[in-house]
Short mmCIF file of C-alpha atoms in Angstrom, two decimals:
data_model
loop_
_atom_site.label_atom_id
_atom_site.label_comp_id
_atom_site.label_asym_id
_atom_site.label_seq_id
_atom_site.Cartn_x
_atom_site.Cartn_y
_atom_site.Cartn_z
CA MET H 11 -16.94 -13.43 17.63
CA ASN H 12 -13.83 -11.19 18.95
CA TYR H 13 -15.28 -7.65 18.30
CA GLU H 14 -12.42 -5.98 19.22
CA MET H 15 -10.36 -7.78 16.37
CA ALA H 16 -13.25 -6.92 13.96
CA ILE H 17 -13.10 -3.16 14.41
CA ALA H 18 -9.18 -3.11 14.19
CA ALA H 19 -9.55 -5.01 10.85
CA LEU H 20 -12.35 -2.43 9.61
CA GLY H 21 -9.65 0.30 10.35
CA ILE H 22 -6.84 -1.44 8.60
CA GLY H 23 -9.11 -2.61 5.67
CA ILE H 24 -9.90 0.94 5.03
CA VAL H 25 -6.05 1.78 4.76
CA ILE H 26 -5.45 -1.41 2.34
CA GLY H 27 -8.48 -0.03 -0.01
CA LEU H 28 -7.08 3.55 0.35
CA THR H 29 -3.62 3.00 -0.25
CA GLY H 30 -3.11 -0.58 -1.40
CA LEU H 31 -0.93 -1.73 1.53
CA GLY H 32 -1.46 -2.20 5.22
CA GLY H 33 -2.23 -5.92 5.28
CA GLY H 34 1.00 -7.45 6.15
CA ALA H 35 2.81 -4.41 7.11
CA LEU H 36 -0.36 -3.59 9.68
CA MET H 37 -2.49 -6.44 10.52
CA THR H 38 0.27 -9.04 11.34
CA PRO H 39 1.91 -6.91 13.73
CA ALA H 40 -1.37 -6.09 15.29
CA LEU H 41 -2.31 -9.48 15.81
CA VAL H 42 0.94 -10.39 17.30
CA LEU H 43 1.38 -7.33 19.57
CA PHE H 44 -2.02 -6.45 20.54
CA PHE H 45 -3.84 -9.85 20.45
CA ASN H 46 -1.25 -12.15 21.27
CA VAL H 47 -1.41 -14.49 18.29
CA PRO H 48 1.78 -16.59 17.63
CA PRO H 49 3.58 -15.25 14.91
CA LEU H 50 3.20 -18.17 12.32
CA THR H 51 -0.78 -18.40 12.94
CA ALA H 52 -0.92 -14.36 12.52
CA VAL H 53 0.97 -14.95 9.12
CA SER H 54 -1.10 -17.97 7.82
CA SER H 55 -4.58 -16.18 9.00
CA ASP H 56 -3.56 -12.73 7.59
CA LEU H 57 -2.50 -14.04 4.13
CA VAL H 58 -6.02 -15.95 4.05
CA VAL H 59 -8.12 -12.76 5.03
CA SER H 60 -5.69 -10.63 2.38
CA ALA H 61 -7.16 -13.10 -0.42
CA ALA H 62 -10.62 -12.15 0.38
CA THR H 63 -10.13 -8.29 0.94
CA LYS H 64 -7.83 -7.82 -1.77
CA PRO H 65 -10.49 -8.69 -4.53
CA VAL H 66 -12.83 -5.95 -3.17
CA GLY H 67 -10.51 -3.18 -3.53
CA THR H 68 -9.53 -4.50 -6.99
CA VAL H 69 -12.87 -4.55 -8.29
CA VAL H 70 -13.70 -1.15 -7.42
CA HIS H 71 -10.73 -0.06 -9.45
CA MET H 72 -11.49 -2.13 -12.24
CA ARG H 73 -15.01 -0.24 -12.59
CA ASN H 74 -12.95 3.03 -12.80
CA GLY H 75 -10.38 1.87 -15.03
CA THR H 76 -7.23 2.74 -12.96
CA ILE H 77 -5.33 -0.53 -13.07
CA HIS H 78 -2.53 -1.14 -15.51
CA TRP H 79 -3.07 -4.75 -16.48
CA ALA H 80 0.53 -5.32 -18.39
CA ILE H 81 2.18 -4.41 -15.17
CA VAL H 82 0.01 -6.58 -13.42
CA LYS H 83 0.75 -9.56 -15.59
CA TRP H 84 4.64 -9.57 -15.05
CA LEU H 85 4.26 -8.99 -11.55
CA VAL H 86 2.03 -12.01 -11.24
CA ILE H 87 3.83 -14.44 -13.40
CA GLY H 88 6.64 -13.95 -10.91
CA SER H 89 4.85 -13.52 -7.75
CA ALA H 90 2.60 -16.26 -7.45
CA PRO H 91 4.73 -19.41 -7.73
CA ALA H 92 7.38 -17.66 -5.56
CA ALA H 93 4.64 -16.81 -2.61
CA PHE H 94 3.39 -20.48 -2.72
CA CYS H 95 7.25 -21.90 -2.56
CA GLY H 96 7.68 -19.48 0.39
CA ALA H 97 4.92 -20.90 2.25
CA LEU H 98 6.43 -24.44 1.56
CA VAL H 99 9.81 -23.11 2.94
CA ILE H 100 8.38 -21.87 6.31
CA ALA H 101 6.36 -25.37 6.62
CA TRP H 102 9.13 -27.32 6.22
CA ILE H 103 11.56 -25.00 8.50
CA GLY H 104 9.60 -23.12 10.72
CA PRO H 105 9.04 -19.57 11.21
CA LEU H 106 12.26 -17.71 9.74
CA ALA H 107 12.47 -15.44 13.02
CA GLY H 108 15.88 -14.14 11.54
CA VAL H 109 14.71 -13.61 8.17
CA SER H 110 11.55 -12.16 9.30
CA ALA H 111 13.35 -9.47 11.54
CA PHE H 112 15.70 -8.65 8.93
CA VAL H 113 13.00 -8.07 6.37
CA LYS H 114 10.97 -6.23 8.89
CA THR H 115 13.79 -4.00 9.73
CA ALA H 116 14.95 -3.41 6.03
CA LEU H 117 11.41 -2.91 5.21
CA GLY H 118 10.90 -0.17 7.80
CA VAL H 119 13.94 1.85 6.22
CA VAL H 120 12.48 1.45 2.83
CA LEU H 121 9.06 2.85 3.77
CA LEU H 122 10.40 5.80 5.31
CA ILE H 123 12.36 6.49 2.13
CA ALA H 124 9.42 6.17 0.08
CA ALA H 125 7.43 8.32 2.17
CA ALA H 126 10.11 11.05 1.73
CA GLY H 127 9.94 10.10 -2.01
CA LEU H 128 6.46 10.89 -2.35
CA VAL H 129 6.65 14.25 -0.82
CA GLY H 130 9.75 14.81 -3.11
CA ARG H 131 7.87 13.67 -6.21
CA ALA H 132 5.00 16.08 -5.26
CA TYR H 133 7.19 18.94 -5.30
CA LEU H 134 9.09 18.18 -8.43
CA THR H 135 5.42 17.69 -10.11
CA LEU H 136 4.32 21.09 -8.95
CA ARG H 137 7.58 22.87 -9.85
CA HIS H 138 7.69 21.26 -13.10
CA ASN H 139 3.77 22.10 -14.08
CA MET H 140 4.30 26.05 -12.70
CA THR H 141 7.45 26.34 -14.72
CA GLY H 142 6.11 24.40 -17.76
CA GLY H 143 8.60 21.77 -17.73
CA LEU H 144 6.76 18.31 -17.59
CA ALA H 145 3.32 19.55 -17.09
CA GLY H 146 0.86 16.50 -16.35
CA ALA H 147 3.61 14.25 -16.73
CA SER H 148 3.18 12.72 -13.20
CA THR H 149 -0.25 11.99 -13.69
CA ALA H 150 0.01 10.08 -16.84
CA ALA H 151 -2.66 7.82 -18.18
CA GLY H 152 -1.46 4.43 -16.77
CA GLY H 153 -2.16 2.64 -20.39
CA ASP H 154 0.23 5.14 -22.01
CA ILE H 155 3.20 3.91 -19.67
CA ALA H 156 5.20 1.34 -21.35
CA VAL H 157 6.27 -2.00 -19.37
CA ARG H 158 9.55 -2.54 -18.00
CA VAL H 159 9.30 -6.33 -18.26
CA LEU H 160 12.58 -8.06 -16.71
CA PRO H 161 12.61 -5.76 -13.59
CA THR H 162 8.66 -6.06 -12.84
CA LEU H 163 9.44 -9.76 -13.06
CA LEU H 164 12.00 -9.76 -10.73
CA VAL H 165 10.13 -7.42 -8.39
CA GLY H 166 7.40 -10.16 -8.48
CA ILE H 167 9.69 -12.99 -7.79
CA ILE H 168 11.24 -11.15 -4.70
CA GLY H 169 7.88 -9.94 -3.64
CA GLY H 170 6.07 -13.01 -3.74
CA LEU H 171 8.82 -15.08 -1.74
CA VAL H 172 9.01 -12.51 0.93
CA VAL H 173 5.24 -12.67 1.08
CA GLY H 174 5.06 -16.37 1.31
CA LEU H 175 7.55 -16.19 4.14
CA THR H 176 6.27 -13.38 6.10
CA SER H 177 3.08 -11.87 4.99
CA VAL H 178 4.58 -8.64 4.74
CA GLY H 179 5.12 -7.07 1.20
CA SER H 180 2.17 -7.79 -0.99
CA GLY H 181 1.43 -4.05 -0.76
CA SER H 182 4.21 -2.62 1.10
CA LEU H 183 7.43 -3.84 -0.96
CA VAL H 184 5.84 -4.15 -4.34
CA ILE H 185 4.21 -0.48 -4.12
CA ILE H 186 7.79 0.94 -3.44
CA ALA H 187 9.11 -0.98 -6.25
CA LEU H 188 6.36 0.16 -8.63
CA MET H 189 7.15 4.03 -7.90
CA THR H 190 11.05 3.56 -8.61
CA LEU H 191 10.07 1.66 -11.74
CA TYR H 192 7.08 3.58 -12.83
CA PRO H 193 7.22 7.21 -11.34
CA LEU H 194 5.07 8.70 -13.87
CA LEU H 195 2.13 6.46 -12.83
CA SER H 196 -0.36 8.60 -10.75
CA ALA H 197 -1.21 7.49 -7.26
CA ASN H 198 -4.68 6.26 -8.17
CA TRP H 199 -3.27 4.28 -10.63
CA LEU H 200 -0.45 3.05 -8.35
CA VAL H 201 -2.85 1.85 -5.76
CA GLY H 202 -5.11 0.25 -8.17
CA THR H 203 -2.27 -1.67 -10.15
CA ASP H 204 -0.75 -2.84 -6.81
CA LEU H 205 -3.99 -4.04 -5.36
CA ALA H 206 -4.73 -6.15 -8.71
CA GLN H 207 -1.13 -7.79 -8.52
CA ALA H 208 -1.61 -8.49 -5.09
CA VAL H 209 -4.64 -10.76 -5.59
CA PRO H 210 -2.99 -13.66 -7.11
CA LEU H 211 0.02 -13.28 -5.05
CA VAL H 212 -2.01 -13.50 -1.60
CA ILE H 213 -4.01 -16.54 -2.99
CA ALA H 214 -0.87 -18.29 -3.65
CA ALA H 215 0.53 -17.55 -0.58
CA ALA H 216 -2.75 -18.08 1.19
CA ALA H 217 -3.08 -21.53 -0.46
CA GLY H 218 0.37 -22.69 0.57
CA HIS H 219 -0.47 -21.86 4.20
CA LEU H 220 -3.72 -23.38 4.26
CA LEU H 221 -1.92 -26.67 3.13
CA PHE H 222 1.22 -26.33 5.13
CA GLY H 223 0.84 -23.36 7.63
CA ASP H 224 -1.30 -22.76 10.82
CA VAL H 225 -4.29 -20.82 10.03
CA ASP H 226 -6.83 -20.23 12.82
CA TRP H 227 -10.34 -19.85 11.90
CA SER H 228 -11.45 -17.98 14.90
CA VAL H 229 -8.74 -15.20 13.96
CA VAL H 230 -9.98 -15.41 10.23
CA LEU H 231 -13.79 -14.58 10.83
CA PRO H 232 -13.42 -11.41 12.87
CA LEU H 233 -10.89 -10.09 10.65
CA LEU H 234 -12.87 -11.05 7.41
CA VAL H 235 -15.95 -9.43 9.15
CA GLY H 236 -14.10 -6.03 9.51
CA SER H 237 -11.66 -5.79 6.88
CA ILE H 238 -14.18 -6.63 3.89
CA PRO H 239 -16.08 -3.79 4.06
CA GLY H 240 -13.08 -1.88 5.11
CA ALA H 241 -11.50 -2.43 1.87
CA TYR H 242 -14.62 -1.59 0.18
CA ILE H 243 -15.03 1.90 1.62
CA GLY H 244 -11.26 2.61 1.40
CA ALA H 245 -10.88 1.46 -2.45
CA ARG H 246 -14.39 3.71 -3.10
CA ILE H 247 -12.46 6.61 -1.65
CA SER H 248 -8.81 6.09 -3.48
CA SER H 249 -10.47 5.50 -6.81
CA ARG H 250 -12.28 8.68 -7.08
CA ALA H 251 -10.27 10.76 -4.63
CA SER H 252 -7.93 13.53 -6.32
CA ALA H 253 -4.35 11.88 -6.90
CA GLY H 254 -3.16 14.82 -4.19
CA LEU H 255 -5.39 13.10 -1.53
CA VAL H 256 -4.36 9.76 -2.18
CA ARG H 257 -0.60 10.41 -2.12
CA ARG H 258 -1.08 12.10 1.12
CA ALA H 259 -2.86 9.33 2.73
CA LEU H 260 -0.02 7.02 1.38
CA ALA H 261 2.64 9.13 2.62
CA LEU H 262 1.24 8.85 6.34
CA VAL H 263 0.39 5.15 5.90
CA LEU H 264 4.16 4.58 4.65
CA LEU H 265 5.28 6.51 7.57
CA ALA H 266 3.22 4.64 10.21
CA ALA H 267 4.15 1.38 8.77
CA GLY H 268 7.84 1.80 8.66
CA LEU H 269 7.96 3.40 11.94
CA LYS H 270 6.40 0.08 13.41
CA MET H 271 8.55 -2.09 11.41
CA LEU H 272 11.44 -0.44 13.01
CA GLY H 273 9.75 -1.12 16.43
CA VAL H 274 8.86 2.46 17.41
CA SER H 275 6.31 2.57 19.84
CA ASN H 276 2.58 3.34 19.40
CA LEU H 277 2.50 6.62 21.49
CA LEU H 278 6.05 7.72 19.32
CA THR H 279 4.46 6.72 15.99
CA LEU H 280 1.25 8.55 16.53
CA VAL H 281 3.27 11.68 17.88
CA GLY H 282 5.45 11.35 14.55
CA LEU H 283 2.16 10.98 12.32
CA GLY H 284 0.68 14.19 13.98
CA VAL H 285 3.78 16.28 13.32
CA ALA H 286 4.37 14.98 9.79
CA LEU H 287 0.62 15.69 9.16
CA VAL H 288 0.91 19.30 10.65
CA ALA H 289 4.26 20.30 9.29
CA GLY H 290 3.33 18.59 5.93
CA THR H 291 0.18 20.53 5.54
CA VAL H 292 1.76 23.82 6.62
CA GLY H 293 5.07 23.36 4.47
CA TRP H 294 2.91 22.50 1.59
CA MET H 295 0.75 25.60 1.62
CA VAL H 296 3.82 27.85 1.87
CA VAL H 297 5.19 26.09 -0.83
CA ARG H 298 2.10 26.75 -3.25
CA MET H 299 1.99 30.47 -2.06
CA ARG H 300 5.83 30.45 -3.22
CA TYR H 301 4.62 29.56 -6.71
CA GLY H 302 1.82 32.10 -6.75
CA LEU H 303 -1.02 29.69 -5.96
CA LYS H 304 -3.59 29.91 -3.36
CA ALA H 305 -2.64 28.18 -0.09
CA THR H 306 -4.96 25.07 -0.83
CA ASN H 307 -6.45 23.37 -3.64
CA TRP H 308 -9.96 24.22 -2.54
CA GLN H 309 -8.93 28.05 -2.45
CA GLY H 310 -7.38 27.68 -5.98
CA ARG H 311 -10.55 26.17 -7.39
CA LYS H 312 -12.89 28.71 -5.79
CA ALA H 313 -10.66 31.42 -7.32
CA GLY H 314 -10.36 29.60 -10.54
CA VAL H 315 -6.47 29.10 -10.57
CA GLY H 316 -4.38 26.37 -8.89
CA GLY H 317 -6.49 23.55 -10.50
CA GLN H 318 -5.37 20.00 -10.63
CA SER H 319 -2.46 19.66 -12.63
CA ALA H 320 -0.89 22.38 -10.45
CA GLY H 321 -1.90 21.57 -6.79
CA HIS H 322 -2.13 17.95 -6.63
#
């Protein structure tokens, strides 16, 4: 048993459960960079682990009713067969180094844009709520949001193919697309829906890699030991926490994953996260006070103002 690998998997599992992403975006690079696992083995083994961890977080969100099943259905119709085909392609012609490098670079840029988009959406939500424009619109109940069938199906196909080829994208790529297609979906529903759609997707990709890939069970076992309880803990927090807390965690993870995808060193990534956390917290407090609210939600609730609708 590789205990260092299990501890790393515990932390990444919490991130997966809390934000819906982190498997391919964090686990696969961690296996390659820190544990010297061959890339194809890392991809195959990570997908098998994801097939076990994604359902854990999904069950928690099912119990709390934070999954949009109609969106999940159309994503899965496209993603499951595409993911299996991706595993076949990588088995036939070997690891696609060029494709993987391009996907990681492009995804890194998109992840950074998505992190900035979350911050921008939070500001617009606060402004609309305080001016009476679209009060509460950004946290609409998931079931009230109509499904855009064709774009959702296309996202599933592209996401599934990328996951089958690289193991990256079951959370990162799809959650960005969901944010774009369904901007009114609250953070809790966003994470729950993303976790649910990823279950059949990673199972299909894992099945392909079990048949044709390079799964290493000495890698899979410690990852399972750490990531399953981690995913449960993260999902419990995600399904019950305020949308604002989940959104902040999601923005930080998007930022970290984006920087790592672009090849930024661990030290600079940590520095960037620290700066973003401090600057974001102080900046948000200033924005709230500018609109006449208390600096934090906690102060607002204590004073009886600035509640959930205004202060996510």
